[in-house]
Amino acid sequence: MTRLTGRALRLTVLVGENDTWHHKPLSSEIVHRAHAAGLAGASVFRGVEGFGASSLIHTSRLLSMSEDLPVAVVIVDTEERVRAFLPQLDELVTEGLVTLDECEVISYTGREGDPGKTDRKGKRSL
């Protein structure tokens, strides 16, 4: 069972959904590397509208502009573990925004059972 409570660091990586790493979605590569690094967890959130350094607004409301919507990858773990992961982001993220925020974890409890039983894609096997 995985547990994490108390002071932590939230890492947020904002990129475009069309951003890739070796022909694979960049957000997916970040999640898989976070998993391989043993971080507590990672989630990907797809935005419905946004703009970045280019000032071009991407929105899901207009069909012609619904490409390359914003994507946020959020990872929360101890400060030491998150900071140790940052060099991997230097390699992966060439355009986007990476932020760190101190946070407090109130409750984080993993599922019962053997946490090591996952397939190579990080999914739990039965």
CSV table of N, CA and C in Angstrom, one decimal:
chain,number,residue,atom,x,y,z
A,1,MET,N,0.8,-1.2,0.0
A,1,MET,CA,0.0,0.0,0.0
A,1,MET,C,0.9,1.2,0.0
A,2,THR,N,0.6,2.2,-0.8
A,2,THR,CA,1.3,3.4,-0.9
A,2,THR,C,0.7,4.5,-0.1
A,3,ARG,N,1.4,5.2,0.7
A,3,ARG,CA,0.9,6.3,1.5
A,3,ARG,C,1.8,7.5,1.4
A,4,LEU,N,1.2,8.7,1.4
A,4,LEU,CA,1.9,9.9,1.3
A,4,LEU,C,1.1,11.0,2.0
A,5,THR,N,1.6,11.6,3.0
A,5,THR,CA,0.9,12.7,3.7
A,5,THR,C,1.9,13.7,4.1
A,6,GLY,N,1.4,14.9,4.4
A,6,GLY,CA,2.3,16.0,4.8
A,6,GLY,C,2.7,16.9,3.7
A,7,ARG,N,3.9,17.5,4.0
A,7,ARG,CA,4.4,18.5,3.0
A,7,ARG,C,4.9,17.7,1.7
A,8,ALA,N,4.6,18.3,0.6
A,8,ALA,CA,4.9,17.7,-0.7
A,8,ALA,C,5.2,18.8,-1.7
A,9,LEU,N,5.5,18.4,-2.9
A,9,LEU,CA,5.8,19.3,-4.0
A,9,LEU,C,4.9,18.9,-5.2
A,10,ARG,N,4.2,19.8,-5.8
A,10,ARG,CA,3.4,19.6,-6.9
A,10,ARG,C,4.1,20.1,-8.2
A,11,LEU,N,4.3,19.2,-9.1
A,11,LEU,CA,5.0,19.5,-10.4
A,11,LEU,C,3.9,19.6,-11.4
A,12,THR,N,3.8,20.7,-12.2
A,12,THR,CA,2.8,20.8,-13.2
A,12,THR,C,3.6,21.1,-14.5
A,13,VAL,N,3.3,20.3,-15.6
A,13,VAL,CA,3.9,20.5,-16.9
A,13,VAL,C,2.8,20.8,-17.8
A,14,LEU,N,2.9,22.0,-18.4
A,14,LEU,CA,1.8,22.5,-19.4
A,14,LEU,C,2.5,22.4,-20.8
A,15,VAL,N,1.9,21.6,-21.6
A,15,VAL,CA,2.3,21.4,-23.0
A,15,VAL,C,1.1,21.3,-23.9
A,16,GLY,N,1.3,21.2,-25.2
A,16,GLY,CA,0.2,21.0,-26.2
A,16,GLY,C,0.0,19.5,-26.4
A,17,GLU,N,-1.2,19.1,-26.7
A,17,GLU,CA,-1.6,17.7,-26.9
A,17,GLU,C,-0.9,17.2,-28.1
A,18,ASN,N,-0.4,18.0,-29.1
A,18,ASN,CA,0.3,17.5,-30.3
A,18,ASN,C,1.8,17.4,-30.0
A,19,ASP,N,2.3,17.8,-28.9
A,19,ASP,CA,3.7,17.7,-28.6
A,19,ASP,C,4.1,16.2,-28.5
A,20,THR,N,5.2,15.8,-29.1
A,20,THR,CA,5.6,14.4,-29.1
A,20,THR,C,7.0,14.2,-28.6
A,21,TRP,N,7.3,13.0,-28.3
A,21,TRP,CA,8.7,12.6,-28.0
A,21,TRP,C,8.9,11.2,-28.7
A,22,HIS,N,9.7,11.2,-29.7
A,22,HIS,CA,9.9,10.0,-30.5
A,22,HIS,C,8.6,9.4,-31.0
A,23,HIS,N,7.8,10.2,-31.6
A,23,HIS,CA,6.5,9.8,-32.2
A,23,HIS,C,5.4,9.3,-31.2
A,24,LYS,N,5.6,9.7,-29.9
A,24,LYS,CA,4.7,9.3,-28.8
A,24,LYS,C,4.2,10.6,-28.1
A,25,PRO,N,3.0,10.6,-27.7
A,25,PRO,CA,2.6,11.9,-27.0
A,25,PRO,C,3.5,12.2,-25.8
A,26,LEU,N,3.9,13.5,-25.8
A,26,LEU,CA,4.8,13.9,-24.7
A,26,LEU,C,4.3,13.7,-23.4
A,27,SER,N,3.0,14.0,-23.2
A,27,SER,CA,2.4,13.8,-21.9
A,27,SER,C,2.5,12.3,-21.4
A,28,SER,N,2.3,11.4,-22.3
A,28,SER,CA,2.4,10.0,-22.0
A,28,SER,C,3.9,9.6,-21.6
A,29,GLU,N,4.8,10.2,-22.3
A,29,GLU,CA,6.2,9.9,-22.0
A,29,GLU,C,6.6,10.4,-20.6
A,30,ILE,N,6.0,11.6,-20.3
A,30,ILE,CA,6.3,12.1,-18.9
A,30,ILE,C,5.7,11.2,-17.9
A,31,VAL,N,4.5,10.7,-18.1
A,31,VAL,CA,3.8,9.8,-17.1
A,31,VAL,C,4.6,8.5,-17.0
A,32,HIS,N,5.0,8.0,-18.1
A,32,HIS,CA,5.8,6.7,-18.0
A,32,HIS,C,7.1,6.9,-17.3
A,33,ARG,N,7.8,8.0,-17.6
A,33,ARG,CA,9.1,8.2,-16.9
A,33,ARG,C,8.8,8.5,-15.4
A,34,ALA,N,7.8,9.2,-15.0
A,34,ALA,CA,7.5,9.4,-13.6
A,34,ALA,C,7.2,8.0,-12.9
A,35,HIS,N,6.5,7.2,-13.6
A,35,HIS,CA,6.2,5.8,-13.1
A,35,HIS,C,7.5,5.1,-12.9
A,36,ALA,N,8.4,5.1,-13.9
A,36,ALA,CA,9.7,4.4,-13.8
A,36,ALA,C,10.6,4.9,-12.7
A,37,ALA,N,10.4,6.2,-12.4
A,37,ALA,CA,11.2,6.9,-11.4
A,37,ALA,C,10.7,6.6,-10.0
A,38,GLY,N,9.5,5.9,-9.9
A,38,GLY,CA,8.9,5.6,-8.7
A,38,GLY,C,8.2,6.7,-8.0
A,39,LEU,N,7.8,7.7,-8.7
A,39,LEU,CA,7.0,8.8,-8.1
A,39,LEU,C,5.6,8.3,-7.7
A,40,ALA,N,5.0,9.0,-6.8
A,40,ALA,CA,3.8,8.6,-6.2
A,40,ALA,C,2.6,8.5,-7.2
A,41,GLY,N,2.6,9.3,-8.2
A,41,GLY,CA,1.5,9.3,-9.2
A,41,GLY,C,1.6,10.4,-10.1
A,42,ALA,N,0.9,10.3,-11.2
A,42,ALA,CA,0.9,11.4,-12.2
A,42,ALA,C,-0.5,11.3,-12.9
A,43,SER,N,-1.0,12.5,-13.2
A,43,SER,CA,-2.3,12.5,-14.0
A,43,SER,C,-2.2,13.5,-15.1
A,44,VAL,N,-2.9,13.3,-16.2
A,44,VAL,CA,-2.9,14.1,-17.3
A,44,VAL,C,-4.3,14.7,-17.5
A,45,PHE,N,-4.3,16.0,-17.6
A,45,PHE,CA,-5.6,16.7,-17.8
A,45,PHE,C,-5.6,17.5,-19.1
A,46,ARG,N,-6.6,17.3,-19.9
A,46,ARG,CA,-6.8,18.0,-21.2
A,46,ARG,C,-7.6,19.2,-21.0
A,47,GLY,N,-7.0,20.3,-21.5
A,47,GLY,CA,-7.7,21.6,-21.4
A,47,GLY,C,-8.7,21.8,-22.5
A,48,VAL,N,-9.7,22.7,-22.3
A,48,VAL,CA,-10.6,23.0,-23.4
A,48,VAL,C,-10.3,24.3,-24.1
A,49,GLU,N,-9.4,25.1,-23.5
A,49,GLU,CA,-9.0,26.4,-24.1
A,49,GLU,C,-7.8,26.9,-23.4
A,50,GLY,N,-6.9,27.6,-24.1
A,50,GLY,CA,-5.8,28.2,-23.5
A,50,GLY,C,-4.8,28.8,-24.6
A,51,PHE,N,-3.8,29.5,-24.1
A,51,PHE,CA,-2.8,30.0,-24.9
A,51,PHE,C,-1.5,30.0,-24.1
A,52,GLY,N,-0.4,30.1,-24.8
A,52,GLY,CA,0.9,30.1,-24.2
A,52,GLY,C,1.8,31.2,-24.7
A,53,ALA,N,3.1,31.0,-24.8
A,53,ALA,CA,4.0,32.0,-25.2
A,53,ALA,C,3.8,32.5,-26.7
A,54,SER,N,3.1,31.7,-27.5
A,54,SER,CA,2.9,32.1,-28.9
A,54,SER,C,1.7,33.0,-29.0
A,55,SER,N,0.9,33.1,-27.9
A,55,SER,CA,-0.3,34.0,-27.8
A,55,SER,C,-1.4,33.5,-28.8
A,56,LEU,N,-1.3,32.4,-29.4
A,56,LEU,CA,-2.3,31.8,-30.2
A,56,LEU,C,-3.3,31.0,-29.3
A,57,ILE,N,-4.6,31.4,-29.4
A,57,ILE,CA,-5.6,30.8,-28.5
A,57,ILE,C,-6.0,29.5,-29.2
A,58,HIS,N,-6.0,28.4,-28.4
A,58,HIS,CA,-6.4,27.1,-28.8
A,58,HIS,C,-7.7,26.8,-28.1
A,59,THR,N,-8.8,26.4,-28.7
A,59,THR,CA,-10.0,26.2,-28.1
A,59,THR,C,-10.8,25.0,-28.7
A,60,SER,N,-11.5,24.3,-27.9
A,60,SER,CA,-12.3,23.2,-28.4
A,60,SER,C,-13.7,23.7,-28.9
A,61,ARG,N,-14.0,25.0,-28.7
A,61,ARG,CA,-15.3,25.5,-29.2
A,61,ARG,C,-15.3,25.8,-30.7
A,62,LEU,N,-14.2,26.0,-31.3
A,62,LEU,CA,-14.2,26.3,-32.7
A,62,LEU,C,-13.5,25.1,-33.4
A,63,LEU,N,-14.1,24.5,-34.3
A,63,LEU,CA,-13.6,23.3,-35.0
A,63,LEU,C,-12.2,23.6,-35.6
A,64,SER,N,-12.1,24.8,-36.2
A,64,SER,CA,-10.8,25.1,-36.9
A,64,SER,C,-9.7,25.4,-36.0
A,65,MET,N,-9.9,25.6,-34.7
A,65,MET,CA,-8.9,25.9,-33.7
A,65,MET,C,-8.8,24.8,-32.6
A,66,SER,N,-9.4,23.6,-32.9
A,66,SER,CA,-9.5,22.6,-31.8
A,66,SER,C,-8.3,21.7,-31.8
A,67,GLU,N,-7.3,22.0,-32.6
A,67,GLU,CA,-6.0,21.3,-32.6
A,67,GLU,C,-5.1,21.8,-31.6
A,68,ASP,N,-4.3,20.9,-31.0
A,68,ASP,CA,-3.2,21.2,-30.1
A,68,ASP,C,-3.7,21.9,-28.8
A,69,LEU,N,-4.7,21.3,-28.3
A,69,LEU,CA,-5.3,21.9,-27.0
A,69,LEU,C,-4.3,21.7,-25.9
A,70,PRO,N,-4.4,22.5,-24.8
A,70,PRO,CA,-3.4,22.4,-23.7
A,70,PRO,C,-3.6,21.2,-22.9
A,71,VAL,N,-2.5,20.6,-22.4
A,71,VAL,CA,-2.5,19.4,-21.6
A,71,VAL,C,-1.6,19.7,-20.4
A,72,ALA,N,-2.1,19.3,-19.2
A,72,ALA,CA,-1.4,19.5,-18.0
A,72,ALA,C,-1.1,18.1,-17.4
A,73,VAL,N,0.2,17.9,-17.1
A,73,VAL,CA,0.6,16.7,-16.4
A,73,VAL,C,0.9,17.1,-15.0
A,74,VAL,N,0.3,16.5,-14.0
A,74,VAL,CA,0.4,16.9,-12.6
A,74,VAL,C,1.0,15.7,-11.8
A,75,ILE,N,2.1,16.0,-11.1
A,75,ILE,CA,2.7,15.0,-10.3
A,75,ILE,C,2.9,15.5,-8.9
A,76,VAL,N,2.6,14.7,-7.9
A,76,VAL,CA,2.8,15.2,-6.5
A,76,VAL,C,3.6,14.1,-5.8
A,77,ASP,N,4.6,14.5,-5.1
A,77,ASP,CA,5.5,13.6,-4.3
A,77,ASP,C,6.3,14.4,-3.4
A,78,THR,N,7.2,13.8,-2.7
A,78,THR,CA,8.1,14.6,-1.8
A,78,THR,C,9.0,15.5,-2.6
A,79,GLU,N,9.4,16.5,-2.0
A,79,GLU,CA,10.3,17.5,-2.7
A,79,GLU,C,11.5,16.9,-3.2
A,80,GLU,N,12.2,16.0,-2.5
A,80,GLU,CA,13.4,15.4,-3.0
A,80,GLU,C,13.1,14.5,-4.2
A,81,ARG,N,12.1,13.8,-4.2
A,81,ARG,CA,11.8,12.9,-5.4
A,81,ARG,C,11.4,13.7,-6.6
A,82,VAL,N,10.6,14.7,-6.4
A,82,VAL,CA,10.2,15.6,-7.6
A,82,VAL,C,11.4,16.3,-8.1
A,83,ARG,N,12.2,16.9,-7.3
A,83,ARG,CA,13.4,17.6,-7.8
A,83,ARG,C,14.4,16.6,-8.5
A,84,ALA,N,14.5,15.4,-8.0
A,84,ALA,CA,15.3,14.4,-8.7
A,84,ALA,C,14.8,14.1,-10.1
A,85,PHE,N,13.5,14.3,-10.3
A,85,PHE,CA,12.9,14.0,-11.6
A,85,PHE,C,13.1,15.1,-12.6
A,86,LEU,N,13.4,16.3,-12.2
A,86,LEU,CA,13.4,17.5,-13.0
A,86,LEU,C,14.4,17.4,-14.2
A,87,PRO,N,15.6,16.8,-14.0
A,87,PRO,CA,16.5,16.7,-15.2
A,87,PRO,C,15.9,15.9,-16.4
A,88,GLN,N,15.0,15.0,-16.1
A,88,GLN,CA,14.3,14.3,-17.2
A,88,GLN,C,13.4,15.2,-18.0
A,89,LEU,N,12.8,16.2,-17.3
A,89,LEU,CA,12.0,17.2,-18.0
A,89,LEU,C,12.8,18.1,-18.8
A,90,ASP,N,14.0,18.4,-18.4
A,90,ASP,CA,14.9,19.2,-19.2
A,90,ASP,C,15.1,18.6,-20.6
A,91,GLU,N,15.2,17.3,-20.6
A,91,GLU,CA,15.4,16.6,-21.8
A,91,GLU,C,14.1,16.5,-22.7
A,92,LEU,N,13.0,16.4,-22.0
A,92,LEU,CA,11.7,16.2,-22.8
A,92,LEU,C,11.0,17.5,-23.2
A,93,VAL,N,11.0,18.5,-22.4
A,93,VAL,CA,10.1,19.6,-22.6
A,93,VAL,C,10.9,20.8,-23.3
A,94,THR,N,10.7,21.0,-24.6
A,94,THR,CA,11.4,22.0,-25.3
A,94,THR,C,10.5,23.3,-25.4
A,95,GLU,N,9.2,23.1,-25.4
A,95,GLU,CA,8.2,24.2,-25.4
A,95,GLU,C,7.2,23.9,-24.4
A,96,GLY,N,6.8,24.9,-23.6
A,96,GLY,CA,5.8,24.6,-22.6
A,96,GLY,C,6.2,25.4,-21.3
A,97,LEU,N,5.5,25.0,-20.2
A,97,LEU,CA,5.7,25.6,-18.9
A,97,LEU,C,5.8,24.6,-17.9
A,98,VAL,N,6.8,24.6,-17.0
A,98,VAL,CA,7.0,23.7,-15.9
A,98,VAL,C,6.9,24.5,-14.6
A,99,THR,N,6.0,24.2,-13.7
A,99,THR,CA,5.9,24.9,-12.4
A,99,THR,C,6.1,23.9,-11.2
A,100,LEU,N,6.5,24.5,-10.1
A,100,LEU,CA,6.6,23.7,-8.9
A,100,LEU,C,5.8,24.5,-7.8
A,101,ASP,N,5.0,23.8,-7.0
A,101,ASP,CA,4.2,24.5,-5.9
A,101,ASP,C,4.3,23.6,-4.7
A,102,GLU,N,4.6,24.2,-3.6
A,102,GLU,CA,4.5,23.5,-2.3
A,102,GLU,C,3.1,23.2,-2.0
A,103,CYS,N,2.8,22.0,-1.5
A,103,CYS,CA,1.4,21.7,-1.2
A,103,CYS,C,1.5,20.7,0.0
A,104,GLU,N,0.3,20.5,0.6
A,104,GLU,CA,0.2,19.6,1.7
A,104,GLU,C,-0.8,18.4,1.3
A,105,VAL,N,-0.3,17.2,1.4
A,105,VAL,CA,-1.1,16.1,1.1
A,105,VAL,C,-1.9,15.7,2.3
A,106,ILE,N,-3.2,15.7,2.2
A,106,ILE,CA,-4.1,15.3,3.3
A,106,ILE,C,-4.3,13.8,3.4
A,107,SER,N,-4.5,13.2,2.2
A,107,SER,CA,-4.7,11.8,2.2
A,107,SER,C,-4.3,11.2,0.8
A,108,TYR,N,-3.5,10.2,0.8
A,108,TYR,CA,-3.1,9.5,-0.4
A,108,TYR,C,-2.9,8.1,0.0
A,109,THR,N,-3.8,7.2,-0.4
A,109,THR,CA,-3.6,5.8,-0.1
A,109,THR,C,-3.8,5.0,-1.3
A,110,GLY,N,-2.9,4.1,-1.6
A,110,GLY,CA,-3.0,3.2,-2.8
A,110,GLY,C,-3.9,2.0,-2.5
A,111,ARG,N,-4.2,1.3,-3.6
A,111,ARG,CA,-5.0,0.1,-3.5
A,111,ARG,C,-4.3,-1.0,-2.7
A,112,GLU,N,-5.1,-1.9,-2.1
A,112,GLU,CA,-4.5,-3.0,-1.4
A,112,GLU,C,-3.9,-4.0,-2.4
A,113,GLY,N,-3.0,-4.8,-2.0
A,113,GLY,CA,-2.4,-5.8,-2.9
A,113,GLY,C,-1.0,-5.4,-3.2
A,114,ASP,N,-0.4,-6.2,-4.1
A,114,ASP,CA,1.0,-6.0,-4.5
A,114,ASP,C,1.1,-4.9,-5.5
A,115,PRO,N,1.8,-3.7,-5.0
A,115,PRO,CA,1.9,-2.6,-5.9
A,115,PRO,C,2.9,-2.8,-7.0
A,116,GLY,N,3.7,-3.9,-7.0
A,116,GLY,CA,4.6,-4.2,-8.0
A,116,GLY,C,4.1,-4.9,-9.2
A,117,LYS,N,2.8,-5.4,-9.1
A,117,LYS,CA,2.2,-6.1,-10.2
A,117,LYS,C,1.6,-5.2,-11.2
A,118,THR,N,2.4,-4.7,-12.1
A,118,THR,CA,1.9,-3.9,-13.2
A,118,THR,C,2.5,-4.4,-14.5
A,119,ASP,N,1.8,-4.1,-15.6
A,119,ASP,CA,2.4,-4.5,-16.9
A,119,ASP,C,3.4,-3.4,-17.3
A,120,ARG,N,4.0,-3.6,-18.5
A,120,ARG,CA,5.0,-2.6,-18.9
A,120,ARG,C,4.5,-1.3,-19.2
A,121,LYS,N,3.1,-1.2,-19.3
A,121,LYS,CA,2.5,0.1,-19.6
A,121,LYS,C,2.1,0.8,-18.3
A,122,GLY,N,2.4,0.1,-17.1
A,122,GLY,CA,2.0,0.7,-15.9
A,122,GLY,C,0.7,0.4,-15.3
A,123,LYS,N,0.0,-0.5,-16.0
A,123,LYS,CA,-1.4,-0.9,-15.6
A,123,LYS,C,-1.3,-2.1,-14.7
A,124,ARG,N,-2.2,-2.1,-13.7
A,124,ARG,CA,-2.2,-3.2,-12.7
A,124,ARG,C,-2.7,-4.4,-13.4
A,125,SER,N,-2.1,-5.5,-13.1
A,125,SER,CA,-2.5,-6.8,-13.6
A,125,SER,C,-3.4,-7.5,-12.5
A,126,LEU,N,-4.3,-8.3,-13.0
A,126,LEU,CA,-5.2,-9.0,-12.0
A,126,LEU,C,-4.6,-10.3,-11.6
